[in-house]
PDB file of C-alpha atoms in Angstrom:
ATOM      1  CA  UNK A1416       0.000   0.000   0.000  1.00 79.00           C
ATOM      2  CA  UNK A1417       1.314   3.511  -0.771  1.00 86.00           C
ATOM      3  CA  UNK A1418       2.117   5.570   2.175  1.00 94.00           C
ATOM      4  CA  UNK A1419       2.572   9.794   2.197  1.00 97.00           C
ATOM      5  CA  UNK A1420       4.180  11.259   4.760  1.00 97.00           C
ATOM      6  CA  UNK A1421       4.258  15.268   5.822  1.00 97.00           C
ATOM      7  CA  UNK A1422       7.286  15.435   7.995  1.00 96.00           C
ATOM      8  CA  UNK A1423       6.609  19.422   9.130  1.00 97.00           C
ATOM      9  CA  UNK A1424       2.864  19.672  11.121  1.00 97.00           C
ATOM     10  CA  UNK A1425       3.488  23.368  10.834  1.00 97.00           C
ATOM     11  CA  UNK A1426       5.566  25.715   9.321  1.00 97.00           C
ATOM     12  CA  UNK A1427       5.252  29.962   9.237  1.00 97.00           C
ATOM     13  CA  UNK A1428       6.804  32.152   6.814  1.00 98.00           C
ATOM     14  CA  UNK A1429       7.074  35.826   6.034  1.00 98.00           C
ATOM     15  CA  UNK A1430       5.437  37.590   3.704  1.00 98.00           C
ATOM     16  CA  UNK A1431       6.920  38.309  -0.217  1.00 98.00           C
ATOM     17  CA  UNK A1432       9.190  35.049   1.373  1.00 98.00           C
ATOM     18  CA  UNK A1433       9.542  31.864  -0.076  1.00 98.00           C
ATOM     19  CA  UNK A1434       8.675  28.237   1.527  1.00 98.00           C
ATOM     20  CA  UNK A1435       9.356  24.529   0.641  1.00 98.00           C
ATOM     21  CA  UNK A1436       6.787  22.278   1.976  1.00 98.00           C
ATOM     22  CA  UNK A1437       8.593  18.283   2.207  1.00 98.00           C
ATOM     23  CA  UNK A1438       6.592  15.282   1.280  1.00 98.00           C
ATOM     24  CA  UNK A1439       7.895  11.664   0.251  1.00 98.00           C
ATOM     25  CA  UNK A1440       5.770   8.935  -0.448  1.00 97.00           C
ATOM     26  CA  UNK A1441       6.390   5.085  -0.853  1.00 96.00           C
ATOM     27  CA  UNK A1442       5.286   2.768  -4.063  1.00 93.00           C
ATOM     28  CA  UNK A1443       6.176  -0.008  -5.922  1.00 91.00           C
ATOM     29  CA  UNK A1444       4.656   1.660  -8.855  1.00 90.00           C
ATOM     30  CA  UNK A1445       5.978   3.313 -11.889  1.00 90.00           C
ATOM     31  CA  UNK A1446       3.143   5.215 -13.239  1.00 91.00           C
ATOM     32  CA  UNK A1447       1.446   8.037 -10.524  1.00 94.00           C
ATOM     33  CA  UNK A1448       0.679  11.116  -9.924  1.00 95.00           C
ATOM     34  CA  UNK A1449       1.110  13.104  -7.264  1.00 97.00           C
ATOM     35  CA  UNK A1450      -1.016  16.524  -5.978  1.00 97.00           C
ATOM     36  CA  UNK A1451      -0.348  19.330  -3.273  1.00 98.00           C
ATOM     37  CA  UNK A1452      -3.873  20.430  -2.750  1.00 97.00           C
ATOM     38  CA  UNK A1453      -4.131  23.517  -0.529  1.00 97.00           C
ATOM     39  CA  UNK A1454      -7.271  23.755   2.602  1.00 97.00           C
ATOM     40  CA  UNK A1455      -8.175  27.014   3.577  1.00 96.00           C
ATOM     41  CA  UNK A1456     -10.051  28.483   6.906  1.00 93.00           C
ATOM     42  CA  UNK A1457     -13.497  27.599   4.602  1.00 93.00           C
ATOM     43  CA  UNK A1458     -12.245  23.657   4.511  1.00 94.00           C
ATOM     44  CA  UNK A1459     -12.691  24.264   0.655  1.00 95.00           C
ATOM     45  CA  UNK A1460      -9.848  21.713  -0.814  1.00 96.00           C
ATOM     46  CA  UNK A1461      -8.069  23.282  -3.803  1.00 94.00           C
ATOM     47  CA  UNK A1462      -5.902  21.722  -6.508  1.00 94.00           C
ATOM     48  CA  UNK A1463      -3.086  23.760  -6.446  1.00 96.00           C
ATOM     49  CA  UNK A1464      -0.225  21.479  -8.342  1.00 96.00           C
ATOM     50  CA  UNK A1465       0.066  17.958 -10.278  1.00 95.00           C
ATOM     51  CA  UNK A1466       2.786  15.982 -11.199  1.00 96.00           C
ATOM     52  CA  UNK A1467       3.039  13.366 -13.463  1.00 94.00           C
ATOM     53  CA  UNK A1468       5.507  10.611 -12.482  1.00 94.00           C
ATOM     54  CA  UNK A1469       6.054   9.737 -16.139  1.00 92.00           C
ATOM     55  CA  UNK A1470       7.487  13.458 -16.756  1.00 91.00           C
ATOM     56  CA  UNK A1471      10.983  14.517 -15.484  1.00 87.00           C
ATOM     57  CA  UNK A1472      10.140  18.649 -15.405  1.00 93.00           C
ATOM     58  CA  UNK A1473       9.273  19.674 -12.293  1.00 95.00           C
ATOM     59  CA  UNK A1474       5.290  20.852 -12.662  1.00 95.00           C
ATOM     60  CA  UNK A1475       4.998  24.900 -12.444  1.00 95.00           C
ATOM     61  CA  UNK A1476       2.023  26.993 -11.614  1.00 94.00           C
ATOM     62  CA  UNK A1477       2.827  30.924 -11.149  1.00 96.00           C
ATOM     63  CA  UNK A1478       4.158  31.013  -8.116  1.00 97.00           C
ATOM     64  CA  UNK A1479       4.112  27.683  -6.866  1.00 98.00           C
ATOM     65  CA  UNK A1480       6.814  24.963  -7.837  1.00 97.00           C
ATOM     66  CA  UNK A1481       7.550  21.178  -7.380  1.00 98.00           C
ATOM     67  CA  UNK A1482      10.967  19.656  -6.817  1.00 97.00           C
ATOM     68  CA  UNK A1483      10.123  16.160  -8.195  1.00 97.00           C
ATOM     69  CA  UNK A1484      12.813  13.298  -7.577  1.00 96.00           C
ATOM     70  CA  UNK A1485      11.470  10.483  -8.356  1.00 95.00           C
ATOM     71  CA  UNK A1486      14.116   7.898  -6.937  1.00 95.00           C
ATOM     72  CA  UNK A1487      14.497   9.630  -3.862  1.00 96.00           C
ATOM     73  CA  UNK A1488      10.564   9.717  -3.397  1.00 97.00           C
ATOM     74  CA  UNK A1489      10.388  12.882  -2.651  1.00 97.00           C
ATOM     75  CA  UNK A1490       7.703  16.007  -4.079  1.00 98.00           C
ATOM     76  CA  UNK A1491       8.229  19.174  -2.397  1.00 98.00           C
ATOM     77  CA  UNK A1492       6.473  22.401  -2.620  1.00 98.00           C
ATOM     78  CA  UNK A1493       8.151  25.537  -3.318  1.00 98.00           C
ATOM     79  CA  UNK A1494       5.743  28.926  -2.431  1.00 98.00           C
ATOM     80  CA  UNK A1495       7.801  32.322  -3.907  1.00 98.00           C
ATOM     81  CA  UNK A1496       6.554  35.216  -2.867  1.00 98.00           C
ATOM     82  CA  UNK A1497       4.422  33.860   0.039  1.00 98.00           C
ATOM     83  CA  UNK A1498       1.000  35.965   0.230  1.00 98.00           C
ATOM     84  CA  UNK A1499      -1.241  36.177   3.419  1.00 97.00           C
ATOM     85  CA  UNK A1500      -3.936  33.868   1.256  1.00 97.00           C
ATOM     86  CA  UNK A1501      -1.514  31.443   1.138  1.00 98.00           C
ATOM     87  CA  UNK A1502      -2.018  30.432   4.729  1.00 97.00           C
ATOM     88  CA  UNK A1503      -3.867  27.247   5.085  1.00 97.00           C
ATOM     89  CA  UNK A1504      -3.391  23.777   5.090  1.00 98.00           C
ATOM     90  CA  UNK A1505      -1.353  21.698   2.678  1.00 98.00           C
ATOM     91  CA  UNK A1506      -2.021  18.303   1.597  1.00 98.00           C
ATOM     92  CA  UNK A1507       0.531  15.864  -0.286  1.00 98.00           C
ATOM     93  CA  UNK A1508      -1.456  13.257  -2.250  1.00 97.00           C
ATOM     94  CA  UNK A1509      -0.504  11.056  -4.377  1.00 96.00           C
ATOM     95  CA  UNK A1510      -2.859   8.350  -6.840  1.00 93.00           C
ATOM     96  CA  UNK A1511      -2.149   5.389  -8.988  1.00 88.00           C
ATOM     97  CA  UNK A1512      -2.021   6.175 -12.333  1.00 84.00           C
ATOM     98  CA  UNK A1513      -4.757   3.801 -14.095  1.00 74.00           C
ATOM     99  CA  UNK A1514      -6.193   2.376 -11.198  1.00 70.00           C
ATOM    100  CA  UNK A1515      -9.218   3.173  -9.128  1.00 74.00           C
ATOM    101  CA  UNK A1516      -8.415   6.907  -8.984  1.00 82.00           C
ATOM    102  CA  UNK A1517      -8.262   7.051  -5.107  1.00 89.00           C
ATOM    103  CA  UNK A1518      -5.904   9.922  -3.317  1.00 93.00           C
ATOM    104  CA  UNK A1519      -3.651   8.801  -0.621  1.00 94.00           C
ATOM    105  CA  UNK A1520      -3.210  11.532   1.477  1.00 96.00           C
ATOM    106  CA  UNK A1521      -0.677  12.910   4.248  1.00 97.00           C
ATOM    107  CA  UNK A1522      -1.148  14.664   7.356  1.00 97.00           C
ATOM    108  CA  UNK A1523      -0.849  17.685   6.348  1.00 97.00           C
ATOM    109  CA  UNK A1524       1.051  21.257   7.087  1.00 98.00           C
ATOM    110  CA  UNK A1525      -0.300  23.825   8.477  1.00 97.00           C
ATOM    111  CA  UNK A1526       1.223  26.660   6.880  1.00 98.00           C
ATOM    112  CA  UNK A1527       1.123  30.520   8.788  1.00 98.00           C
ATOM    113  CA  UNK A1528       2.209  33.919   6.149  1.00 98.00           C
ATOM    114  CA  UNK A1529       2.979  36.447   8.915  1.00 97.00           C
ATOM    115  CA  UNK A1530       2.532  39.903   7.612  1.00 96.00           C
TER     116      UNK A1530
ATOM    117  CA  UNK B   8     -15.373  24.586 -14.518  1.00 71.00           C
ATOM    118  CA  UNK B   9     -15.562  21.430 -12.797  1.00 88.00           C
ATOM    119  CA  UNK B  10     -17.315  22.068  -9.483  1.00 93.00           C
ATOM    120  CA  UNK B  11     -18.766  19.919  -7.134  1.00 96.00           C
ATOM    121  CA  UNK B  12     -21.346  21.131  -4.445  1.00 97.00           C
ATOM    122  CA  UNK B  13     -22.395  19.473  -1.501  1.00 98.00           C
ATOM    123  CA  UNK B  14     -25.851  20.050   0.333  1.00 97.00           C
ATOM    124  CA  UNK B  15     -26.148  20.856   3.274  1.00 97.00           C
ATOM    125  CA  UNK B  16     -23.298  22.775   4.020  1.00 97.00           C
ATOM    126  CA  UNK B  17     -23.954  22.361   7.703  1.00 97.00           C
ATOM    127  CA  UNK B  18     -26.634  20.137   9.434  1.00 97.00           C
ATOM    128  CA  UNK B  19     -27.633  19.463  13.014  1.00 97.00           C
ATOM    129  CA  UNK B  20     -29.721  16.403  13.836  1.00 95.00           C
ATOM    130  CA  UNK B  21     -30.611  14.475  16.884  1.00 96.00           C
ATOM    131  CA  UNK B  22     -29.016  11.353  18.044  1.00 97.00           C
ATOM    132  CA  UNK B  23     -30.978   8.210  16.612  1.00 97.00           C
ATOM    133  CA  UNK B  24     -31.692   9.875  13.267  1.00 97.00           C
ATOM    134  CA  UNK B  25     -30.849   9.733   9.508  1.00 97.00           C
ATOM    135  CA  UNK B  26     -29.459  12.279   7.682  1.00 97.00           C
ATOM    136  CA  UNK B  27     -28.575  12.687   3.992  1.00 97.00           C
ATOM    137  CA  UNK B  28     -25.705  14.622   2.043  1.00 98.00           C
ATOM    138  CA  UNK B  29     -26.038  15.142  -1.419  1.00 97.00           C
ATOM    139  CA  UNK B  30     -22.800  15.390  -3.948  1.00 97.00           C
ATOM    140  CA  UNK B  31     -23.499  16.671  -7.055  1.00 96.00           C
ATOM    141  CA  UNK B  32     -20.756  17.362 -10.314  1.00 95.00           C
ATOM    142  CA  UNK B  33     -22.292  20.685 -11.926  1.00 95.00           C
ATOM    143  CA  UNK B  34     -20.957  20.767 -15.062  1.00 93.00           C
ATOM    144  CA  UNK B  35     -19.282  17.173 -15.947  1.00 93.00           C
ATOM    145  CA  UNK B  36     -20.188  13.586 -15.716  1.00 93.00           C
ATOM    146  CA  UNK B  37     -18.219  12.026 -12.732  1.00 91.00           C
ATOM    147  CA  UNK B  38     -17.974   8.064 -13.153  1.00 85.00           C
ATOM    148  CA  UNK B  39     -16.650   7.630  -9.524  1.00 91.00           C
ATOM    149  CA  UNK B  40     -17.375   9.582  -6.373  1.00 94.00           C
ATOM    150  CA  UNK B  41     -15.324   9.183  -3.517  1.00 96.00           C
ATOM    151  CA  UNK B  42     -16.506  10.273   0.548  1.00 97.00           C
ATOM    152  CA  UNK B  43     -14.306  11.573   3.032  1.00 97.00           C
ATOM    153  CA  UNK B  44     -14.381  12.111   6.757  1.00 97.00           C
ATOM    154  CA  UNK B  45     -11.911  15.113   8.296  1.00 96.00           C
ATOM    155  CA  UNK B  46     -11.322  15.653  11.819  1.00 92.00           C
ATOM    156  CA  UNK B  47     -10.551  18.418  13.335  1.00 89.00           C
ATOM    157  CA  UNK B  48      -7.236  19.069  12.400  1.00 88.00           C
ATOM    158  CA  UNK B  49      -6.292  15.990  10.478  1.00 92.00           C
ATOM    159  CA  UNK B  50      -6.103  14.832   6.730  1.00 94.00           C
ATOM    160  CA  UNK B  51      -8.869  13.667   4.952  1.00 95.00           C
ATOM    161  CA  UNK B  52      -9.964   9.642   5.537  1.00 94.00           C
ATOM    162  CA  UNK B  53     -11.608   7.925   2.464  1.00 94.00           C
ATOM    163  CA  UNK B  54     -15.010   6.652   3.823  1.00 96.00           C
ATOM    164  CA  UNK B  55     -15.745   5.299   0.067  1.00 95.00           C
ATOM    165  CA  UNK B  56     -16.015   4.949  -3.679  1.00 93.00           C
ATOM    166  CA  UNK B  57     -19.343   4.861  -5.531  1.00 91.00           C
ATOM    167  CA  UNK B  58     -19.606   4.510  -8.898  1.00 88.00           C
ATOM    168  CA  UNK B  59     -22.669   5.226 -10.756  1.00 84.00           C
ATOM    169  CA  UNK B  60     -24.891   2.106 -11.094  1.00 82.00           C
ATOM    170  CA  UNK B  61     -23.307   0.441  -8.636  1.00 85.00           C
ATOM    171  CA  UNK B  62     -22.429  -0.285  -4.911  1.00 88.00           C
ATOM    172  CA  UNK B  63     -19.978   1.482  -3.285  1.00 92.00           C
ATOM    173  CA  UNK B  64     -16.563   0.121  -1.982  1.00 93.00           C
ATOM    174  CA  UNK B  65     -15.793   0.685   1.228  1.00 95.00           C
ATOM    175  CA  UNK B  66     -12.677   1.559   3.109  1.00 94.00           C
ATOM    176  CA  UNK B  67     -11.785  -1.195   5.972  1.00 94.00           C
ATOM    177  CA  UNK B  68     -13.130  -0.313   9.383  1.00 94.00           C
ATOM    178  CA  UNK B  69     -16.700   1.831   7.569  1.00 95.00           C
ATOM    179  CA  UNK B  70     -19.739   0.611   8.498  1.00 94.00           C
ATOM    180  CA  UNK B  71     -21.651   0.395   5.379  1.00 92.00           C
ATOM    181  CA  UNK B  72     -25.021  -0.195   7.384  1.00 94.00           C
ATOM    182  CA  UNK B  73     -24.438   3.483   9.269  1.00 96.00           C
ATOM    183  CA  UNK B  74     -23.264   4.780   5.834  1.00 97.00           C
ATOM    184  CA  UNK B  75     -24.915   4.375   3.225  1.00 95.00           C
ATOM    185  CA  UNK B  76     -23.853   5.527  -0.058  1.00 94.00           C
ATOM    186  CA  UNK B  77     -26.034   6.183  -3.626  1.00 91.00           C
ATOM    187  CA  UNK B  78     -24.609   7.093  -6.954  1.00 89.00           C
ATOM    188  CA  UNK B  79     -28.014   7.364  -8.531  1.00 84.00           C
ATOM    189  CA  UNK B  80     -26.211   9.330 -11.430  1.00 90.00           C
ATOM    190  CA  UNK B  81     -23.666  10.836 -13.598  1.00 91.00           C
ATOM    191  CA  UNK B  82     -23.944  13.876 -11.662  1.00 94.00           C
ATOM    192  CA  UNK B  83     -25.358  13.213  -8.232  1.00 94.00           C
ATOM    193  CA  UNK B  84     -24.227  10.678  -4.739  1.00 95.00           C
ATOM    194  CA  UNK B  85     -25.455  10.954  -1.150  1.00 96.00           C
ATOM    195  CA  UNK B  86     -24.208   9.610   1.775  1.00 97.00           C
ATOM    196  CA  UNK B  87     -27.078   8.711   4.411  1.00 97.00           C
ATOM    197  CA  UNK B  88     -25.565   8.629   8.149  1.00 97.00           C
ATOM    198  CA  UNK B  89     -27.996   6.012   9.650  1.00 97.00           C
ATOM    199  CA  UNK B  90     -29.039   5.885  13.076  1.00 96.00           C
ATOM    200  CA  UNK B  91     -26.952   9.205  13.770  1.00 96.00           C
ATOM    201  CA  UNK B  92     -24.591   9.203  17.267  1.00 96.00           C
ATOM    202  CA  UNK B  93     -22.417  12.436  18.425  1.00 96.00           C
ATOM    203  CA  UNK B  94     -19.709  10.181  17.796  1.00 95.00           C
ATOM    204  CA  UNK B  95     -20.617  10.488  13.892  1.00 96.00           C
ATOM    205  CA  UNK B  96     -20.297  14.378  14.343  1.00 96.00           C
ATOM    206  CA  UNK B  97     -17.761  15.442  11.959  1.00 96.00           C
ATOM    207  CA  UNK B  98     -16.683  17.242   8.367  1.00 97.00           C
ATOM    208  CA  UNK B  99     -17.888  15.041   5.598  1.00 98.00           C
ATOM    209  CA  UNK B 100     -16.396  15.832   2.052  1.00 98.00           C
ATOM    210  CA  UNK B 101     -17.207  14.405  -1.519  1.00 97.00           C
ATOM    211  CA  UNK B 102     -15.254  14.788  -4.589  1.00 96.00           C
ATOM    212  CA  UNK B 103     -15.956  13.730  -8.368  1.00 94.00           C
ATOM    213  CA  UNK B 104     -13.578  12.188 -10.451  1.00 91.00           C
ATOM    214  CA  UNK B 105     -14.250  12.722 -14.417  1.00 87.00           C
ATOM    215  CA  UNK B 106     -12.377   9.897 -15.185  1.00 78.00           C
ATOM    216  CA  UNK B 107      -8.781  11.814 -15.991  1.00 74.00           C
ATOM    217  CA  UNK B 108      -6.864  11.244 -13.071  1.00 81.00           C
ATOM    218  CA  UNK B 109      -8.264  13.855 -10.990  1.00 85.00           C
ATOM    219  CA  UNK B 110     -10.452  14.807  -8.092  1.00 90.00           C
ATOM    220  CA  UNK B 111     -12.777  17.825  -7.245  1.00 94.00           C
ATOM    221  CA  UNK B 112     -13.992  18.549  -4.171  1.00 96.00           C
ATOM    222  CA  UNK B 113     -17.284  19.674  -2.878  1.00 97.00           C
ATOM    223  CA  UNK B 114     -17.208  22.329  -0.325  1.00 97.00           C
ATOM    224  CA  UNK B 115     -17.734  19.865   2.681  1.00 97.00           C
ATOM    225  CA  UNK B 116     -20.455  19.287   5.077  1.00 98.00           C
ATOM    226  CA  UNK B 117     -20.408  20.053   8.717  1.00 97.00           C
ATOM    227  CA  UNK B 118     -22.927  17.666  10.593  1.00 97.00           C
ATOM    228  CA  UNK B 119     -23.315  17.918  14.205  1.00 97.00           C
ATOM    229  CA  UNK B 120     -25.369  15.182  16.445  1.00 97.00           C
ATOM    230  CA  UNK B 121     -27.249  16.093  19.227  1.00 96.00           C
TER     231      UNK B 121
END
């Protein structure tokens, strides 16, 4: 069974800062993906990242960044420019690629952008 | 596009009865909807996985007498908490998977027992 783990429960940065969020994960599969979805105070859950495990570029959405290594098992999260929205919860998640579609989860970080 | 609502947003019921939580996909077809259950300040726990037509799969340790899951169609699940206990008070979230690798989630649903 795959496994997630979230090694930081919470983490704070400064605004206009930059963060890196850890994650690694454990599979005996080849083909994933894996997810950072981001949970706000409204509990909304929010894609904000994907990564296919197939591709070697590190996925890239504005100001949010993966560093993907694959043999390590590792998918971090990279926030630039940290803004106060940014505050919230951060999931790790990662799914079998042609399988049942199920996320496997992990605990979380709390993330805190002070002003 | 690609949002998933969930009604109620927040329900309060008294111990001993049933209450039901709709999921619906608003503008695509989801072939698989998946429940969750978040505590306070934890990750999300798959309950189940319904796909339309049939019965749902459910994680080890779910009761699927106290929850009881419909995927009546493309667009639409519901969980029904049985026999409701304050133990059963918690965040309950759907999401619908369109069948490319990829979840959306529904707002969530706070239910409180009494």
């Amino acid at each position: 069974a795959q496994t997630v783990t979230q090694s930081q429960p919470e983490m704070s940065v400064q605004e206009a800062e930059t963060v890196t969020l850890s994650c690694t994960y454990d599979t005996s599969e080849n083909n994933y993906y894996l997810f950072w979805y981001k949970q706000p105070p409204s509990r909304q859950m929010i894609l904000v990242i994907r990564q296919e495990a197939y591709k070697q570029q590190n996925a890239t959405e504005n100001r949010f960044s993966v560093n993907f290594q694959k043999a390590a098992k590792s998918f971090s999260l990279k926030i630039s420019d940290s803004q106060l929205g940014d505050t919230a919860m951060y999931f790790c998640a990662f799914m079998n690629m042609g399988g049942s579609e199920k996320l496997v989860f992990g605990k979380g970080t709390k993330l805190t952008v002070n002003p | 596009g690609a949002v998933v609502s969930q009604h109620p947003s927040w329900v309060i019921c008294k111990s001993g009865t049933s209450v039901k939580i709709e999921c619906r996909s608003l503008d695509f077809q989801a072939t698989t909807m998946f429940w969750y259950r978040q505590f306070p300040k934890q990750s999300l726990m798959l309950m189940a996985t319904s796909n339309e037509g049939s019965k749902a799969t459910y994680e080890q340790g779910v009761e699927k007498d106290k929850f009881l899951i419909n995927h009546a169609s493309l667009t639409l699940s519901t969980l029904t908490v049985t026999s409701a206990h304050p133990e059963d008070s918690s965040f309950y979230i759907c999401s619908a998977a369109p069948g490319r690798n990829e979840q959306y989630f529904g707002p969530g649903t706070r239910l409180t027992v009494t």
